[in-house]
Every structure is written in C-alpha cells, then in structure tokens.
Coordinates of C-alpha atoms in Angstrom, one line a residue:
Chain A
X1 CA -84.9 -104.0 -31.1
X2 CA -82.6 -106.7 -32.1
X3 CA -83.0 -109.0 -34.9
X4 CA -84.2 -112.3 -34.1
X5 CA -81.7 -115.0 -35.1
X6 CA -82.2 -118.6 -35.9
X7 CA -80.9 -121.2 -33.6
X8 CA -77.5 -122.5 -35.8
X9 CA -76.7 -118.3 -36.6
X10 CA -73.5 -119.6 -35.3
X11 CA -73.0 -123.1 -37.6
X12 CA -73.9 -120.4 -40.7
X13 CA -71.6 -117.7 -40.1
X14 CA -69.2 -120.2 -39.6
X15 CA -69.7 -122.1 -42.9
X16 CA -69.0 -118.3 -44.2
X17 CA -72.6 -117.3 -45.1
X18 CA -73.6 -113.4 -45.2
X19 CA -76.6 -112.3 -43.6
X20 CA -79.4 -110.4 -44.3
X21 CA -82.3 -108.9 -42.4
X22 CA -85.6 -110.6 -43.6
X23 CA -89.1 -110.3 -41.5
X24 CA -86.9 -109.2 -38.3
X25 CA -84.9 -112.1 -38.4
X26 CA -80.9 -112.1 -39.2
X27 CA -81.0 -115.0 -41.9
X28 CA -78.2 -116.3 -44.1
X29 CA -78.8 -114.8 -47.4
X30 CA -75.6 -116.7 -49.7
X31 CA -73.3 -118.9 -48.6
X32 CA -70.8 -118.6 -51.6
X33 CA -72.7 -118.5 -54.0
X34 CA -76.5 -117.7 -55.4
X35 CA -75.9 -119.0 -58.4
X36 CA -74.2 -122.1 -57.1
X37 CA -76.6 -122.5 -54.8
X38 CA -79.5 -122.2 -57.4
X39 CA -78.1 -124.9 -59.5
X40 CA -78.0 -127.6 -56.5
X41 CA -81.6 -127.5 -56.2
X42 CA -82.4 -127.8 -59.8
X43 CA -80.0 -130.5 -60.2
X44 CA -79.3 -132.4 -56.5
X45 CA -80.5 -131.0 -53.4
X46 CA -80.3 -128.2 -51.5
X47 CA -81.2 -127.7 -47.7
X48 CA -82.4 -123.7 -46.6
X49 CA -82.5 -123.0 -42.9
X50 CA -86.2 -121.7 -42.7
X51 CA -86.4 -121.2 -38.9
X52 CA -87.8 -117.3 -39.5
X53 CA -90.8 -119.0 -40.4
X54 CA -93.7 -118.6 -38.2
X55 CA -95.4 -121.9 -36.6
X56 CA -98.7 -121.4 -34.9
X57 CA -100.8 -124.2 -32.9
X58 CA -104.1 -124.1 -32.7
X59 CA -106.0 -127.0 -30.8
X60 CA -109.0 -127.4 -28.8
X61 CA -113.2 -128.4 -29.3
X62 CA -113.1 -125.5 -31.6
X63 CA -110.2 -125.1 -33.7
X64 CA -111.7 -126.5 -36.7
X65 CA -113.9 -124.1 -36.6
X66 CA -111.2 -121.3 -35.6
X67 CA -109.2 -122.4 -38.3
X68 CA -111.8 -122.3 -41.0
X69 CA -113.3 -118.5 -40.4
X70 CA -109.4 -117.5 -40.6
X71 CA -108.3 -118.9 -44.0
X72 CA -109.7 -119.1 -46.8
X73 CA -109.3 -122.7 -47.8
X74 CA -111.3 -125.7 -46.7
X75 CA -109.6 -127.0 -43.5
X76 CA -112.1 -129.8 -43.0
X77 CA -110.8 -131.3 -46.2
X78 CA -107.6 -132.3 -44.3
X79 CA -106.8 -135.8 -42.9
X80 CA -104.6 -136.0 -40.3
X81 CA -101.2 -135.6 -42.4
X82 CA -102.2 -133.6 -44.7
X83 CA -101.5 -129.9 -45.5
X84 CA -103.2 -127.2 -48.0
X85 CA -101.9 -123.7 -49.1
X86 CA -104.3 -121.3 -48.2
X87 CA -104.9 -117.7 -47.7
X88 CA -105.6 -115.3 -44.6
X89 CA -107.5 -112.0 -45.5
X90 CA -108.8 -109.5 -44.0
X91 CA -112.8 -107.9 -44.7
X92 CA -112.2 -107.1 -48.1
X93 CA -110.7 -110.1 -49.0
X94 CA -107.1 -108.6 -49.4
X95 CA -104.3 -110.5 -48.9
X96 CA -102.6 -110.4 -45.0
X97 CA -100.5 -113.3 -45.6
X98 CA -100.2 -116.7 -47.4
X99 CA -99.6 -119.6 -45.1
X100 CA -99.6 -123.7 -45.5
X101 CA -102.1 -125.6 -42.7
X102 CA -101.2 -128.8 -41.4
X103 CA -103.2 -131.1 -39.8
X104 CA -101.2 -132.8 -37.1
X105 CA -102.7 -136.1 -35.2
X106 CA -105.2 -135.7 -33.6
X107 CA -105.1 -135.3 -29.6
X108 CA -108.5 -136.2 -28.8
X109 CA -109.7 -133.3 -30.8
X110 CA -108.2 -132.3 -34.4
X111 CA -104.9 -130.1 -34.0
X112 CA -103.5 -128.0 -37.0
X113 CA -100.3 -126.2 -37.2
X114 CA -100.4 -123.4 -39.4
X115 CA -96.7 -121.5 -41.1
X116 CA -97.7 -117.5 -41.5
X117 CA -94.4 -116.2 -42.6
X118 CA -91.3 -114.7 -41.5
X119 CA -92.4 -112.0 -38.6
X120 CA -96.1 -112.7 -38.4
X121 CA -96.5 -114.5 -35.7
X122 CA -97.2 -111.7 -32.7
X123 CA -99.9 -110.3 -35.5
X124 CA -101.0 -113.6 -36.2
X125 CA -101.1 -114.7 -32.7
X126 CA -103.0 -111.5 -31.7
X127 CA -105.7 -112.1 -34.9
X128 CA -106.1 -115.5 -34.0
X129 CA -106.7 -115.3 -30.1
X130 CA -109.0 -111.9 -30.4
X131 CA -111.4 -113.8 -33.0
X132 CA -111.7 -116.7 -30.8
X133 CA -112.3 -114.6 -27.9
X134 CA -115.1 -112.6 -30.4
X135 CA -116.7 -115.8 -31.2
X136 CA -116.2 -117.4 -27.9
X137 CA -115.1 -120.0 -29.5
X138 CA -113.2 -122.9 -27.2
X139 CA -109.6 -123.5 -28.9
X140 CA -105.7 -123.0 -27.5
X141 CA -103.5 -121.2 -29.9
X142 CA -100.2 -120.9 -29.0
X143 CA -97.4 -118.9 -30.5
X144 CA -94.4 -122.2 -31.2
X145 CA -92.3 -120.4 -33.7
X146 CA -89.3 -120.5 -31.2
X147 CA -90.1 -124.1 -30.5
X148 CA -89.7 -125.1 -33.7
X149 CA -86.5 -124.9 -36.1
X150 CA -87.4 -125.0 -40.0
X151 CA -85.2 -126.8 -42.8
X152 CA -86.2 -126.8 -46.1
X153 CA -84.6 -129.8 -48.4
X154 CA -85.4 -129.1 -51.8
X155 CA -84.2 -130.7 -55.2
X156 CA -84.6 -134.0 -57.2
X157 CA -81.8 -135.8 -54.9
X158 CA -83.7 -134.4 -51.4
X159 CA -85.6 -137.9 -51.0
X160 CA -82.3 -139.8 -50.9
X161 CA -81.2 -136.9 -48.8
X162 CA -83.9 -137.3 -46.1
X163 CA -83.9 -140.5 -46.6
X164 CA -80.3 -141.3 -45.3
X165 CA -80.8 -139.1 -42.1
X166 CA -84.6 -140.7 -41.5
X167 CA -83.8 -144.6 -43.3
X168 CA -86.8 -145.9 -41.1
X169 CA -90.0 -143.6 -42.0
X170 CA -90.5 -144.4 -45.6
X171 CA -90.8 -140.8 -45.8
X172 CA -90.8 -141.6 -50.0
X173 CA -94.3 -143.1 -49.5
X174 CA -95.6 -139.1 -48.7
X175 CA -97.5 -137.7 -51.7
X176 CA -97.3 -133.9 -52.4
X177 CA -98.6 -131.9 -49.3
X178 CA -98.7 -134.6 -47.1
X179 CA -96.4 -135.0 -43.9
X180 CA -95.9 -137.4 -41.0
X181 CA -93.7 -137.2 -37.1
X182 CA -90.2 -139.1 -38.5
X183 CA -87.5 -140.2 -36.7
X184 CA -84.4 -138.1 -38.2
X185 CA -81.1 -138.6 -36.8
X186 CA -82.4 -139.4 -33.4
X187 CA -84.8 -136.7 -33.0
X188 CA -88.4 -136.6 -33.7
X189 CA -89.5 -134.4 -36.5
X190 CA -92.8 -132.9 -38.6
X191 CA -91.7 -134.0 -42.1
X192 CA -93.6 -132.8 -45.0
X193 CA -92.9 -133.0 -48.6
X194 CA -94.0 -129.3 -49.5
X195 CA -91.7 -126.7 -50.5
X196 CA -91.1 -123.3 -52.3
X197 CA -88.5 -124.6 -55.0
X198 CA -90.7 -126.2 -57.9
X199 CA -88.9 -128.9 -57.1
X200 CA -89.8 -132.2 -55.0
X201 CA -88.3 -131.8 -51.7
X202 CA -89.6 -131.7 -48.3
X203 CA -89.5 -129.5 -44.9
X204 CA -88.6 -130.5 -41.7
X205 CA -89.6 -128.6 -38.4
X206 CA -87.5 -130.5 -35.6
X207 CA -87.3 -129.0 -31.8
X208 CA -85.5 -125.6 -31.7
X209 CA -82.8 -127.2 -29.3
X210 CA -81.7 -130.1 -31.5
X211 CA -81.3 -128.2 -35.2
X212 CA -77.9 -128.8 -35.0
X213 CA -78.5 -132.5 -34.6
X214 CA -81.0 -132.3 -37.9
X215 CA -79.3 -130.1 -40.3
X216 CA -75.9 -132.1 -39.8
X217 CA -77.8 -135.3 -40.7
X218 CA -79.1 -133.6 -44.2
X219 CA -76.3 -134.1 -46.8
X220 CA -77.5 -131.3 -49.0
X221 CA -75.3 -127.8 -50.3
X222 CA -76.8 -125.6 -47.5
X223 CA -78.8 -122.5 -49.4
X224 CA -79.5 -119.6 -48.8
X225 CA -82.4 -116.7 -48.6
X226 CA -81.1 -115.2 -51.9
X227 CA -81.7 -118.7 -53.8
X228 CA -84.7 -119.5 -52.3
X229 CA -85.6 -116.1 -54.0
X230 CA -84.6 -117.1 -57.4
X231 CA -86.3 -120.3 -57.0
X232 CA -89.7 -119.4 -56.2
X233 CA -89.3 -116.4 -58.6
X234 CA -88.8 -119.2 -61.5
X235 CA -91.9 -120.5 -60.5
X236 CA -93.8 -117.5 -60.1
X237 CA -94.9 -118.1 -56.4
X238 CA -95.6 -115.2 -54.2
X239 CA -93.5 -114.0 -51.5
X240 CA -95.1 -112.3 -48.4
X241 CA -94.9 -108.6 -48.4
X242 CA -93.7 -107.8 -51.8
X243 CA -96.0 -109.6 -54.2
X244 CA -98.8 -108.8 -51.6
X245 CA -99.0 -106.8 -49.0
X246 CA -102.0 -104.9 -47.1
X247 CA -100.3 -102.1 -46.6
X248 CA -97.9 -101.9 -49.8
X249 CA -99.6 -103.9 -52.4
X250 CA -103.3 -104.8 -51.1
X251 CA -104.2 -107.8 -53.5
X252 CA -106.5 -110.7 -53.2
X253 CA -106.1 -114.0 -53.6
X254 CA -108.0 -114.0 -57.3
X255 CA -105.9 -110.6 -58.6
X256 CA -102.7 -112.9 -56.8
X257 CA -103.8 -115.3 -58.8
X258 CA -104.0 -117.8 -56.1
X259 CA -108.0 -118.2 -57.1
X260 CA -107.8 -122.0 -56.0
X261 CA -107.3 -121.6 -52.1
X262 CA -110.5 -119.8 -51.8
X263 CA -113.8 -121.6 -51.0
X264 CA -116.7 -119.9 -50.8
X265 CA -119.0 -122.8 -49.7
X266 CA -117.0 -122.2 -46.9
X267 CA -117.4 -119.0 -44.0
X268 CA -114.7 -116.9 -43.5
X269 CA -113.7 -113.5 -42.9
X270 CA -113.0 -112.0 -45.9
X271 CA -115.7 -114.1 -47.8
X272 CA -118.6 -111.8 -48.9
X273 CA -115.9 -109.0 -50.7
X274 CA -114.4 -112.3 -52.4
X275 CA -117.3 -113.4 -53.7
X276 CA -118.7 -110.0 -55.0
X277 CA -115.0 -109.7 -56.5
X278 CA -115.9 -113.4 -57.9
X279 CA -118.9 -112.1 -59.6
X280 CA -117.9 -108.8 -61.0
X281 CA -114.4 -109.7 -62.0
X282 CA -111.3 -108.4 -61.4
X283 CA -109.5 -105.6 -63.2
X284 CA -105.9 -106.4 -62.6
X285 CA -103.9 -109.6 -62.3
X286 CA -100.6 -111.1 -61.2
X287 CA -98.3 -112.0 -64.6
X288 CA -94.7 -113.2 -65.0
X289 CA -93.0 -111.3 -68.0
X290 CA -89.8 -112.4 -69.7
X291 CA -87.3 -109.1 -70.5
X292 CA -85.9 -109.4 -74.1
X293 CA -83.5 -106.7 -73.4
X294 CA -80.5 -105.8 -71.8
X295 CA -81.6 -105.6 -68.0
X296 CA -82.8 -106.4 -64.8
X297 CA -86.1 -105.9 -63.5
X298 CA -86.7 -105.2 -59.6
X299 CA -89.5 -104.6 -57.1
X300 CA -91.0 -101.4 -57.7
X301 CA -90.3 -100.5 -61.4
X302 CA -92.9 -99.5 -63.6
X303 CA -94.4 -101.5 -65.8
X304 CA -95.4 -99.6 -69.3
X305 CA -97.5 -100.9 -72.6
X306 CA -95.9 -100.9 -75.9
X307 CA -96.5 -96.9 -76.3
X308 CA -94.8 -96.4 -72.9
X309 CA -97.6 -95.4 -70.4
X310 CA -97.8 -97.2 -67.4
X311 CA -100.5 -100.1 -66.4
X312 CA -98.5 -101.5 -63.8
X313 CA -96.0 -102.3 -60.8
X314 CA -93.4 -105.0 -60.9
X315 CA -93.3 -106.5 -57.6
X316 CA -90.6 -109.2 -57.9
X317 CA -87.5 -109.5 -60.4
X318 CA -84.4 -111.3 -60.8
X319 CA -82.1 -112.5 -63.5
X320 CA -82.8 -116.3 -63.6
X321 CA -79.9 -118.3 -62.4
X322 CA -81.4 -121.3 -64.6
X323 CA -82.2 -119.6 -68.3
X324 CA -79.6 -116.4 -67.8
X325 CA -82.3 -114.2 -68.8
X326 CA -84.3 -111.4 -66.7
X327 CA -87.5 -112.6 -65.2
X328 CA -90.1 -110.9 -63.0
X329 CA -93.9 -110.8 -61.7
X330 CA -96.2 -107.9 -61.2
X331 CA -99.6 -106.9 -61.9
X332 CA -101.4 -105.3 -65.0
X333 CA -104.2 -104.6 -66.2
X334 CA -106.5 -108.1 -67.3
X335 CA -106.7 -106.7 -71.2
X336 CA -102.4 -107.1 -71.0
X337 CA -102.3 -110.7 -69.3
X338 CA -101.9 -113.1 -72.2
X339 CA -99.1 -114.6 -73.0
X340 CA -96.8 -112.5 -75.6
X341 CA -98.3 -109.6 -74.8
X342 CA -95.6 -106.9 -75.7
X343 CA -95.2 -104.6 -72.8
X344 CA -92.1 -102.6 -71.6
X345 CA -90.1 -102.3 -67.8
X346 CA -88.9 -99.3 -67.3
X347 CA -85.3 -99.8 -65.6
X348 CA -83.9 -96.3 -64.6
X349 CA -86.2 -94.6 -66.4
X350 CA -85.1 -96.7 -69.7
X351 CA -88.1 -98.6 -71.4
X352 CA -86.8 -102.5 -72.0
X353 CA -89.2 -104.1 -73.8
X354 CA -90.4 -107.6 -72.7
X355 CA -93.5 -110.2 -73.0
X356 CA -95.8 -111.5 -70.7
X357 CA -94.9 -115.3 -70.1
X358 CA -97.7 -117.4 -67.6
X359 CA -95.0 -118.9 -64.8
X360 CA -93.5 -121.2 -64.3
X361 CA -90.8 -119.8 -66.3
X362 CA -88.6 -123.5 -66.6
X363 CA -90.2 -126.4 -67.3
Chain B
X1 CA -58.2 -111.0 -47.7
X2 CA -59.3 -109.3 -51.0
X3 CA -56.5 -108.8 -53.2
X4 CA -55.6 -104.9 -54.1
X5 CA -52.9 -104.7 -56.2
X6 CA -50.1 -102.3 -55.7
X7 CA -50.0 -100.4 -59.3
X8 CA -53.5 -98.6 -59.1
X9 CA -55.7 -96.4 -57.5
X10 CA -58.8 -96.7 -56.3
X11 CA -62.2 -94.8 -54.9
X12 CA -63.9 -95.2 -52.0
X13 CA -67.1 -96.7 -53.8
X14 CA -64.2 -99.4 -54.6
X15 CA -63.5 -98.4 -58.5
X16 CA -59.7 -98.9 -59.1
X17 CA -58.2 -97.0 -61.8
X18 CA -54.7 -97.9 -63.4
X19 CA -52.4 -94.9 -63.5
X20 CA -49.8 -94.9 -65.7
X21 CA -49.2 -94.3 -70.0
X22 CA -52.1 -92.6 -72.7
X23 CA -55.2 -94.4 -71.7
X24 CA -55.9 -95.6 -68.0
X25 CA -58.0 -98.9 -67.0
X26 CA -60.9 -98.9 -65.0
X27 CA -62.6 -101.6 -62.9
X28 CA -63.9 -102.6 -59.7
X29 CA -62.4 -104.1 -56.8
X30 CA -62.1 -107.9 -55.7
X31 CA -63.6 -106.1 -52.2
X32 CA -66.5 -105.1 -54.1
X33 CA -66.9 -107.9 -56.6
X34 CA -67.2 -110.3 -53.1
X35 CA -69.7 -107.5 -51.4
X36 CA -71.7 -107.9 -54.8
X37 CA -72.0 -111.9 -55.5
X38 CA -72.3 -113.4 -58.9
X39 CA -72.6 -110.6 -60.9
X40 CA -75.2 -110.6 -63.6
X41 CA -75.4 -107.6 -65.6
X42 CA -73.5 -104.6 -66.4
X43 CA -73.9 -101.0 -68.0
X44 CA -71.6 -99.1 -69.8
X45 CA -70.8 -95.8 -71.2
X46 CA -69.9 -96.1 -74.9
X47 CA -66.8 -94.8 -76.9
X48 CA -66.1 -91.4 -77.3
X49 CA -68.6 -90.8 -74.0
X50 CA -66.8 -88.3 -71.9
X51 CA -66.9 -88.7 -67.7
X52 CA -66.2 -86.1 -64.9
X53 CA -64.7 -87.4 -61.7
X54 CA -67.1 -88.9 -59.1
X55 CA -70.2 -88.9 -62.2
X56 CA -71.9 -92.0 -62.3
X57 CA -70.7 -93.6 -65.6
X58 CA -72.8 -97.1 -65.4
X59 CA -74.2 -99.2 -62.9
X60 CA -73.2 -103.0 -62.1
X61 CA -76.1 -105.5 -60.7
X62 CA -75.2 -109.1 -59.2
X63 CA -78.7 -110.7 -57.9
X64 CA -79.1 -109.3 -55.2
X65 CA -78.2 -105.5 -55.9
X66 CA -77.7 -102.7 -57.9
X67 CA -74.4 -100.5 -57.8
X68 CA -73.7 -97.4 -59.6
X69 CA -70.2 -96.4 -60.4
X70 CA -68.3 -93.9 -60.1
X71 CA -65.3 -92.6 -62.3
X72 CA -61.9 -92.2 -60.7
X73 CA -60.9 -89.3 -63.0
X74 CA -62.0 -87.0 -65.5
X75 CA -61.3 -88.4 -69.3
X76 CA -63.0 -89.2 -72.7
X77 CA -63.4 -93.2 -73.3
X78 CA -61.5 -94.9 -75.4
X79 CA -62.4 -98.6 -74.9
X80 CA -65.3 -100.7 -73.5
X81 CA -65.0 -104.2 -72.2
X82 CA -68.1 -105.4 -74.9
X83 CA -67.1 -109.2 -73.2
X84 CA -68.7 -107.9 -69.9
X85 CA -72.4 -107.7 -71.7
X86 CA -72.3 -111.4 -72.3
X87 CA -70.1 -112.5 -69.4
X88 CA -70.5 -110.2 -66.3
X89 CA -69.2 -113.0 -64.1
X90 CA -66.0 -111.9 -66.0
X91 CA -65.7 -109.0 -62.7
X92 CA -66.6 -112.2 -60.1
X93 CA -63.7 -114.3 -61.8
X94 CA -60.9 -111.6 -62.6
X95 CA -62.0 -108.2 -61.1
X96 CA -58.3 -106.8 -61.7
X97 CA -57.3 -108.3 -65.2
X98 CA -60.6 -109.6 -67.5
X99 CA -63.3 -107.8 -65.7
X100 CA -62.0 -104.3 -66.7
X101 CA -64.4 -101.8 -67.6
X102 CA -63.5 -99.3 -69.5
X103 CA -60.0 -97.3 -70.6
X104 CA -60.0 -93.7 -70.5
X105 CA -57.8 -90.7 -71.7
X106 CA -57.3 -88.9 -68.7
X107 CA -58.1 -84.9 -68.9
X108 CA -56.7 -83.8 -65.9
X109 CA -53.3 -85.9 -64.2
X110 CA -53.6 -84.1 -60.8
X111 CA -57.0 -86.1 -60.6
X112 CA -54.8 -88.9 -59.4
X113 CA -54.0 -87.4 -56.5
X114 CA -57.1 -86.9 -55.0
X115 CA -57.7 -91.0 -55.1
X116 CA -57.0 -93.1 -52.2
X117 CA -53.6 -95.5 -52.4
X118 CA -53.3 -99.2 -52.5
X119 CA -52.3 -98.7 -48.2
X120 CA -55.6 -96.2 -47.8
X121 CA -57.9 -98.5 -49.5
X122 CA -57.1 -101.8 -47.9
X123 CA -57.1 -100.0 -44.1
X124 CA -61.1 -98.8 -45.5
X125 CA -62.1 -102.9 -46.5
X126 CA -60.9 -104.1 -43.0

C-alpha cells in the first residue's frame, strides 16, 4: 500500500524538504537543517506540518459517556474550549496510545474531537465504534483525519506569528490547553495553544483543502519531523510507538510516567489493572539520562548499572541540538530512578557511562 | 550537485580516499555528508591502528542516523583528525578539506584500482 501524504507534499518537496515514512504517512523529516530548525523554536518560531495526525469526532446523546470509558482522563472536566492530555489503554491498563481531547462547541449535545496519533485512526475508529455498539451507547464517531490539515506553530515568537495571520481572534487571551474556531487568513480554523515543543506555541487544524491558504499565512521557519523529535526528546515527552507501545514496549500510564492523566474516580476500560498497579506499585519507570561520554544513545540500546548488567531499554535518544550533549529516555528499574544515579548505555556493545537526569533536560 | 573533486577516489559507501605521495587522506563525501544532515558525532580508529580494505574502521552519526565506514584501502594510520571529536559539523561544512578523517600509509597500491573514479562515482549519486 502506498504511503499516505499530507495535503502540501507538494509545497514541501518543493521548499527542498526530505521525507521520511512516519505512521504510514510520507512526512517531511528536515528541511535543511535539524539543527537549524531546532534552534528556531527555542529562540522564534517554528511551524511543523502535523497533518499525519489522526482527528476523530465523536458526538451524539452519549459521547460523554463514550469518551470517558475510552480514556483515561476526566472528560467531563472540559468546558467547551478546553483540551486535556489523556491516555487510551487497553484491560491491563497498558498504553495503546496517548492522545489530547478537545471539547469543541457544543451542537445541542457536547462534541469532542480527539488527536490519536499518526496511523491510528482505522484502529481507533474501529475501538471506538465496536464499544459503542457493545454498550449501545447513542454517539456518531466519525473518522475526519483527511478532513482536517494539522500545523503546529511552536516557539516564543508563535503568538506574534498567529497572531498576524488571525489579527481579529485575540487568540493571546487562550491559556495553556485551551482552543477556540479563529478566523486565519480567510479560513476558519480550530486554534489551540498546545504543542509538543516545551515551548508556547499553538496548533491549528484548518480544512484539508485550504492548507495552502493557512501555512502561507504562518510566518514561521517551516520544521520538520526530525526537530519535532529533538524537541519533545528535550522535554522528555513520549512519542507513540517507541516510548510505548502494546506490542513493542507495553507500558502504563504510571511506569510512563504520565500518572496525572489517570482518574480512577472515573470508569474506564483499563481502570481496575490501574488501580491494582496504583496500590502495589510499580517496578519500573520511565527516566531521562544525560551521557557523560563520547556517544549517542538510540532506541533499543541497553541500558546497564554501574557494574555493567543490564536493568533496562532505552527507548528514545538523540544528541540535543540545544546543550550539544547526548540525551535519552528509557525505563529502569524504580531502585535506579533518582537523579544522579550512575548507570551506563551500552553503544555498540561499548559501556558509556551516564546519570539519570528527571526531564526536562533545558530549562 | 554534490561536489566530487577530481584528485581522489572514492567507495561506493561514499568514503573518498586521496591517492597520491606516503600517507593518503581519508574522508567522506559532500554526497554523503548531505544524505547524513548535521552531523553530530564521530568515531575513530587511533594511531598506529591498522585497516583492511572494505573493514569498518569507525562509524559517523548525524541526528538522525548511524553510518559505519568503510576503508578505501589497506594501510596502518598515521593521523587522526582529533578536531572532528569536538566539531563533527567540521564533515557538514568541509567534507573534502577540514572534515578529513584519517591519513593512512597505504600497504598495498594496486588497492587503488579496485575504487571507483571521480566519473563512476558521480554517475552512482545521480
């Protein structure tokens, strides 16, 4: 099957960005430069074409309740306009996929749009619609993740960014997580100041067929998959499929150490192994680490203790564009998780020693 | 397109090697430099180390991959390029000139010709 392709494929190659495959999707990876590229969102702004990210609807009498049995976090704490990070899991509370929830305004009855990442949205879809149909509950879900085109403007310079394409929707009055419909260049977007940078910065879904319209109105260095990478990793937020994973690297949301998106006063599949996991405590636990040799870690290399025996997996690794030193995540063992706790990465078999530093890595 | 200048040789896994007087240069290409993107660390055999042709004799890793390399030819090393440890963006900036590698003492001249030419590289990076 052919890779899916975001709707300006065209407007990036031309602009000379490389490619890369990324949850069945054909998305620009660098434009020139990844650390170029890094350093305009730390220090102006930066605008990522995020269009591979999924966008479900769900809508209806019941999709409160829909919504709520499916993720983990407390849906009926959002107003319309707000958003939450939350969790999907499946029976034994392990990770599926992270996801951000959006309450849209209402239509008679509450309406969320939810963002499962890059290549969920068939499973999604499916997990969604055969629950409803198990609990009979009335809601619509529909599949819009080819409806709606995705830009993330990230960086401390992205409010006077969006601000010049949208100059009528205040969109500096939205606090953290919150979002509004704003008219951008002509067209009307979902505007939400949420992001996966550390740094303020907001995402704008806008109608598939005018992204061309939208991302010329952004005045921001356009990024890339490879920063966006760097970025996060610098904050030590999870990516889908490599710092969890069912299949690969079956974690839940308290060894992930995203604890704070689950609510057990809340029902939810997934919520009875959480809370026994609550109770007994967890063994391992997901740790940033700062190398103080020579190196770079990467997915998959072994992490080792002091004497060199393995406790652990490093599941994300990068040389930090913003410090020039090697940074990763993983998981170890609980006993191994405070800070400056000596502990080694073996790189090609070579032990380079490093210490375990709680993310974010920058300040 | 990529520059490949006329006075070396070079692999197929896009090392170059210089070819002429005691001790030879080697590097990687502007081609593969590009492919790579900002390099950010690099490993090294050290002096006295002695390579076979086509043995892996370090690895190079930009941020988003790893590369091994390859030597050109047979030799003991002579000189290492220590400035690459603290400035690997040294191969991004001047693949050809400040981002050399290594310089070797070739055992075996006839290695030479088994590399491909300036003409039979570039027709492989179209």
């Amino acid at each position: 099957m052919g890779l899916r392709k975001p709707p300006l494929y065209g407007v990036h190659a031309d602009a000379g960005a490389t490619f890369t495959e990324f949850g069945g999707w054909d998305m620009p990876v660098e434009y020139d430069s990844i650390k170029a590229e890094h350093a305009a969102v730390r220090e102006s702004v930066g605008i990522f074409d995020v269009s591979h990210m999924s966008e479900l609807e769900v809508s209806g009498p019941d999709a409160t309740a829909l919504m709520q049995r499916l993720t983990t976090n407390d849906v009926t704490a959002l107003e319309p306009g707000d958003s939450q990070y939350s969790a999907i899991v499946n029976d034994e509370g392990v990770i599926i996929d992270d996801t951000v929830v959006y309450r849209l305004p209402d239509r008679d009855e509450r309406v969320y749009l939810f963002i499962p990442n890059a290549g969920h949205d068939e499973e999604m879809y499916d997990r969604w619609t055969s629950f409803r149909d198990d609990w009979d509950l009335d809601a619509t879900v529909e599949d819009v993740t080819e409806e709606w085109a995705m830009f993330a403007v990230q960086g401390p310079d992205a409010l006077d960014s969006v601000t010049d394409a949208a100059p009528d929707a205040a969109l500096g009055d939205l606090s953290k997580f919150q979002a509004t419909f704003a008219d951008v260049a002509g067209v009307e977007c979902w505007v939400a100041r949420t992001g996966y940078t550390g740094e303020d910065g907001f995402e704008v879904l806008c109608p598939w067929d005018d992204a061309e319209t939208v991302w010329s109105a952004l005045d921001a260095t356009p990024c890339g998959l490879g920063s966006r990478d760097t970025l996060r990793l610098e904050m030590g937020y999870l990516l889908s499929g490599q710092d969890f994973d069912p299949e690969t690297e079956p974690r839940t949301p308290y060894e992930a150490g995203i604890g704070f998106v689950v609510k057990l006063d809340t029902e939810f599949v997934g919520r009875d192994a959480l809370e026994r996991q609550r109770e007994a405590g967890i063994d391992e636990t997901f740790v940033g680490f700062a190398l103080l040799d020579r190196g770079v870690p990467r997915h998959g290399y072994d992490i080792a203790d002091a004497d060199g025996e393995v406790i652990g997996v490093v599941t994300s690794g990068t040389m930090s564009p913003t410090l020039s030193e090697p940074i990763g995540l993983g998981y170890v063992p609980v006993e191994y998780a405070d800070d400056e706790t000596e502990i080694s990465i073996l790189v090609r078999g070579r032990e380079k020693r490093a210490v375990i530093v709680t993310p974010p890595f920058i300040n | 397109m990529f520059e490949i200048p006329d006075d070396r040789k070079y692999l197929e896994s896009h090392e170059w090697t210089t070819t002429e007087g005691d001790a030879v240069k080697i590097g990687i290409s502007d081609f593969a430099q590009d492919e790579l993107g900002d390099v950010v660390f690099v490993e090294l055999p050290a002096e006295g180390d002695e390579l076979a042709a086509g043995e892996e004799f370090g690895v190079v890793e930009s941020i988003k991959a790893v590369s091994d390399l390859y030597a050109p030819v047979s030799g003991t090393v002579t000189a290492v390029n220590e400035e690459l440890f603290d400035a690997p963006e040294l191969l991004n900036d001047d693949p050809y000139g400040d981002g050399w590698m290594l310089e070797l003492e070739p055992a075996d001249e006839s290695e030479f010709d088994d590399l491909l030419s300036p003409e039979e590289y570039r027709e492989q990076t179209e």
